[in-house]
Coordinates of C-alpha atoms and ligand atoms in Angstrom, one line a residue:
M556 CA 21.1 43.7 98.4
S557 CA 22.4 42.8 95.0
D558 CA 18.9 42.4 93.4
S559 CA 15.3 41.6 94.5
S560 CA 16.4 38.2 96.0
L561 CA 18.5 37.6 99.1
R562 CA 21.5 35.5 98.5
L563 CA 22.8 33.4 101.3
V564 CA 26.2 31.7 101.0
W565 CA 27.3 28.8 103.3
V566 CA 31.1 28.7 103.0
Y567 CA 33.0 25.4 102.9
P568 CA 30.5 22.9 104.5
D569 CA 33.1 20.2 103.7
L570 CA 35.7 21.8 106.0
L571 CA 33.9 24.1 108.4
S572 CA 30.8 22.7 110.0
T573 CA 31.3 21.3 113.5
Y574 CA 28.6 21.0 116.1
G575 CA 25.8 21.4 113.6
D576 CA 26.9 24.9 112.5
Q577 CA 25.2 24.3 109.2
G578 CA 22.0 24.9 111.2
N579 CA 22.9 28.6 111.1
A580 CA 22.2 28.6 107.3
L581 CA 19.0 26.7 107.8
V582 CA 17.7 29.1 110.4
V583 CA 18.6 32.3 108.4
E584 CA 17.1 30.8 105.3
R585 CA 13.9 29.8 107.2
R586 CA 13.4 33.1 108.9
A587 CA 13.8 34.9 105.6
R588 CA 11.1 32.6 104.0
Q589 CA 8.8 33.1 107.0
R590 CA 8.9 36.8 106.0
R591 CA 8.1 35.8 102.5
L592 CA 11.5 37.1 101.3
N593 CA 12.8 35.6 98.1
V594 CA 15.9 33.9 99.4
S595 CA 18.4 31.5 97.7
R596 CA 21.1 29.5 99.4
V597 CA 24.3 28.4 97.9
D598 CA 26.6 25.9 99.6
V599 CA 30.1 26.4 98.4
R600 CA 32.5 23.5 98.8
S601 CA 36.2 24.3 99.3
D602 CA 37.1 23.2 95.7
Q603 CA 34.6 25.8 94.4
P604 CA 35.1 29.6 93.9
I605 CA 33.4 31.8 96.5
P606 CA 30.7 33.9 94.7
T607 CA 31.2 37.6 95.3
S608 CA 27.5 38.6 94.8
G609 CA 26.2 37.1 98.0
D610 CA 24.4 39.2 100.6
I611 CA 25.0 37.1 103.7
Y612 CA 28.0 34.6 104.1
L613 CA 28.0 32.1 106.9
I614 CA 31.1 30.2 108.1
G615 CA 31.3 27.5 110.8
G616 CA 33.8 26.0 113.1
G617 CA 36.3 23.3 112.4
E618 CA 39.1 21.1 113.6
D619 CA 42.6 22.6 113.4
R620 CA 43.7 21.0 110.1
P621 CA 40.6 21.7 108.1
Q622 CA 40.8 25.3 109.5
R623 CA 44.3 25.7 108.0
L624 CA 43.1 24.3 104.6
A625 CA 40.1 26.6 104.6
A626 CA 42.3 29.6 105.4
E627 CA 44.7 28.8 102.6
R628 CA 41.8 28.4 100.1
L629 CA 40.0 31.5 101.2
R630 CA 43.1 33.6 100.9
R631 CA 43.9 32.2 97.4
D632 CA 40.3 32.6 96.3
G633 CA 39.9 36.2 97.5
G634 CA 36.1 36.1 96.8
L635 CA 35.1 36.6 100.4
N636 CA 37.3 39.7 100.7
R637 CA 35.8 41.1 97.5
A638 CA 32.3 40.4 98.7
V639 CA 32.9 42.3 102.0
A640 CA 34.4 45.2 100.0
N641 CA 31.1 45.2 98.1
G642 CA 29.2 45.5 101.4
A643 CA 28.3 41.8 102.1
I644 CA 27.6 40.6 105.6
V645 CA 29.6 37.7 107.1
F646 CA 28.8 35.8 110.2
S647 CA 31.4 33.3 111.4
V648 CA 31.8 30.8 114.2
C649 CA 34.9 29.6 116.1
A650 CA 37.5 28.4 113.4
G651 CA 35.6 30.6 110.9
Y652 CA 35.9 33.5 113.3
Q653 CA 39.7 33.0 113.8
I654 CA 40.1 32.8 110.0
L655 CA 38.5 36.2 109.5
G656 CA 41.0 37.8 111.8
H657 CA 44.6 38.9 110.9
E658 CA 46.2 35.7 112.2
F659 CA 45.8 32.5 114.1
V660 CA 48.0 29.6 115.2
N661 CA 47.6 26.6 112.9
D662 CA 47.7 22.9 113.5
L663 CA 51.5 22.9 112.9
G664 CA 51.9 25.4 115.7
R665 CA 52.8 28.2 113.3
P666 CA 51.1 31.6 112.8
E667 CA 48.8 31.4 109.8
Q668 CA 47.5 34.5 108.0
G669 CA 43.8 35.1 108.1
L670 CA 41.7 37.2 105.8
G671 CA 42.0 40.4 107.8
L672 CA 38.3 41.1 107.6
L673 CA 37.9 41.5 111.4
D674 CA 40.4 43.3 113.6
V675 CA 41.3 40.2 115.8
V676 CA 44.3 38.1 116.3
S677 CA 44.1 34.5 117.7
V678 CA 46.8 32.6 119.5
R679 CA 46.9 29.2 121.1
G680 CA 45.8 29.2 124.7
D681 CA 48.2 27.4 127.0
G682 CA 45.6 26.5 129.5
E683 CA 42.7 24.0 129.3
R684 CA 40.4 24.0 126.2
C685 CA 37.5 26.4 126.6
V686 CA 34.5 24.0 126.7
G687 CA 31.0 24.4 127.9
D688 CA 27.8 26.4 127.9
V689 CA 28.1 30.1 127.7
L690 CA 25.8 33.0 128.5
A691 CA 26.8 36.6 127.6
D692 CA 25.2 40.0 127.2
I693 CA 25.4 41.2 123.6
D694 CA 26.7 44.8 123.0
P695 CA 23.7 46.9 123.8
R696 CA 24.2 48.8 120.5
L697 CA 22.9 45.8 118.7
G698 CA 19.7 45.6 120.8
L699 CA 19.6 41.8 121.2
P700 CA 18.7 39.5 124.1
P701 CA 21.5 37.6 125.9
L702 CA 23.7 35.3 123.8
T703 CA 23.6 31.6 124.6
G704 CA 25.9 29.0 123.0
F705 CA 28.3 26.1 123.4
E706 CA 32.0 26.6 123.1
N707 CA 34.9 24.2 122.4
H708 CA 38.2 25.8 121.4
Q709 CA 41.9 26.0 122.2
G710 CA 42.5 29.3 120.5
I711 CA 42.1 32.6 122.3
T712 CA 41.3 35.8 120.5
H713 CA 42.4 39.4 121.1
V714 CA 40.0 42.1 119.8
G715 CA 41.8 45.1 118.3
P716 CA 40.7 48.7 118.2
N717 CA 38.9 48.4 114.9
A718 CA 36.4 45.8 116.1
R719 CA 34.1 45.7 119.1
P720 CA 33.5 42.7 121.4
L721 CA 30.2 41.1 120.4
A722 CA 29.3 40.3 124.0
T723 CA 30.3 40.5 127.7
L724 CA 30.4 37.1 129.4
R725 CA 28.2 36.1 132.4
T726 CA 29.5 32.5 132.2
G727 CA 32.1 30.7 130.0
K728 CA 35.4 31.7 128.5
G729 CA 34.4 33.3 125.1
N730 CA 37.5 35.0 123.6
G731 CA 39.5 33.3 126.3
T732 CA 41.7 36.3 127.1
G733 CA 40.3 36.7 130.6
D734 CA 38.9 40.2 129.7
G735 CA 35.3 39.0 129.9
T736 CA 34.6 39.4 126.2
E737 CA 33.1 37.0 123.6
G738 CA 33.3 37.4 119.9
A739 CA 33.8 40.5 117.8
Y740 CA 32.2 42.6 115.1
N741 CA 32.5 45.6 112.9
D742 CA 29.9 47.1 110.5
T743 CA 29.2 44.0 108.5
V744 CA 31.5 41.2 109.8
F745 CA 30.7 39.2 112.9
G746 CA 32.6 36.4 114.8
T747 CA 31.7 34.3 117.8
Y748 CA 32.9 31.2 119.5
M749 CA 29.3 30.1 120.0
H750 CA 28.0 26.8 118.5
G751 CA 24.6 25.5 119.3
P752 CA 24.0 26.2 116.4
V753 CA 24.1 29.8 117.5
M754 CA 21.2 30.9 115.2
A755 CA 18.9 28.2 116.6
R756 CA 19.7 29.4 120.1
N757 CA 19.6 33.1 119.2
P758 CA 17.3 33.6 116.2
Q759 CA 17.4 37.4 116.8
I760 CA 21.0 37.2 115.4
A761 CA 19.6 35.7 112.2
D762 CA 17.1 38.5 112.1
L763 CA 19.8 41.1 112.6
L764 CA 21.7 39.8 109.6
L765 CA 18.5 39.9 107.5
K766 CA 17.8 43.5 108.6
L767 CA 21.3 44.5 107.7
A768 CA 21.1 42.8 104.3
L769 CA 17.7 44.4 103.5
D770 CA 18.7 47.7 105.1
V771 CA 15.5 47.8 107.2
N772 CA 15.0 48.5 110.9
A773 CA 12.3 45.9 111.6
L774 CA 10.9 42.6 110.2
P775 CA 7.5 41.1 110.6
P776 CA 7.4 39.0 113.8
V777 CA 7.4 35.2 113.5
D778 CA 6.5 32.5 116.0
D779 CA 9.6 32.1 118.3
Q780 CA 8.0 29.6 120.7
W781 CA 10.3 26.7 119.8
Y782 CA 13.4 28.9 119.9
E783 CA 12.3 30.3 123.3
A784 CA 12.0 26.8 124.8
L785 CA 15.5 26.0 123.6
R786 CA 16.9 29.2 125.0
T787 CA 15.3 28.7 128.4
E788 CA 16.7 25.2 128.6
R789 CA 20.2 26.2 127.5
I790 CA 20.4 29.3 129.6
A791 CA 19.5 27.2 132.6
A792 CA 22.2 24.8 131.6
A793 CA 24.7 27.7 131.7
G794 CA 23.8 28.1 135.4
Q795 CA 21.7 31.2 135.1
P796 CA 18.0 31.6 135.6
A797 CA 16.1 32.1 132.3
Ligands
LIG1348 N1 40.6 24.8 115.9 C1 40.1 26.0 116.7 C2 40.5 26.0 118.1 O1 40.5 25.0 118.8 C3 38.6 26.1 116.4 C4 37.8 25.0 117.0 C5 36.4 25.0 116.6 O2 36.0 25.6 115.6 N2 35.5 24.4 117.4 O3 40.7 27.1 118.7

């Protein structure tokens, strides 16, 4: 962490925040406050520079055109890459996930350069859009309960050797390549196709980001009753017993 307070950065809410992805910032912030951590949150619009001193950066999903604009601005700005070089943690959803990779196909049907922060490449799927509730088992190395979320994307994502799939699908399309994977991560950069918002459905992921930022193995427990009720409902919706 850069100093005694935890700095949370919500990247480009004006371009990337579909399906209530902004809820991810609310949940991370709230769970930090519940642990009496000194947390500040900065929402950075796409006409503003990305601060490089953040501890946790969150990026949401978006439609194809805003996704291209966001990628152009993030490349030009360079701040997110500098922050990751300094050890910052990034958690991204859908369009944000594709932008963090090496390349994706933009709204003009052309390959668009990403930020290269995650070893993934996204292409346009030629089948139906991937839409619906998803249930997946998160990589056991991360020690988290099953991942629940909602997906809606045309892009499909190939995970390279320098990243690991975030989860293995029970239901849904996830990365969409047919290899049964969903999302990707490396040491500090995470990507998923899950909306929901994903932190509200999987608050343990918010806690994982906080633990990584604080460099601690555990956090004081908080009341997860509300989250558990939502998880049970959505896991049932994905066609699996809770
Ligand atoms: N535009 C991207 C796709 O369809 C991402 C969509 C999203 O973020 N929901 O693949």
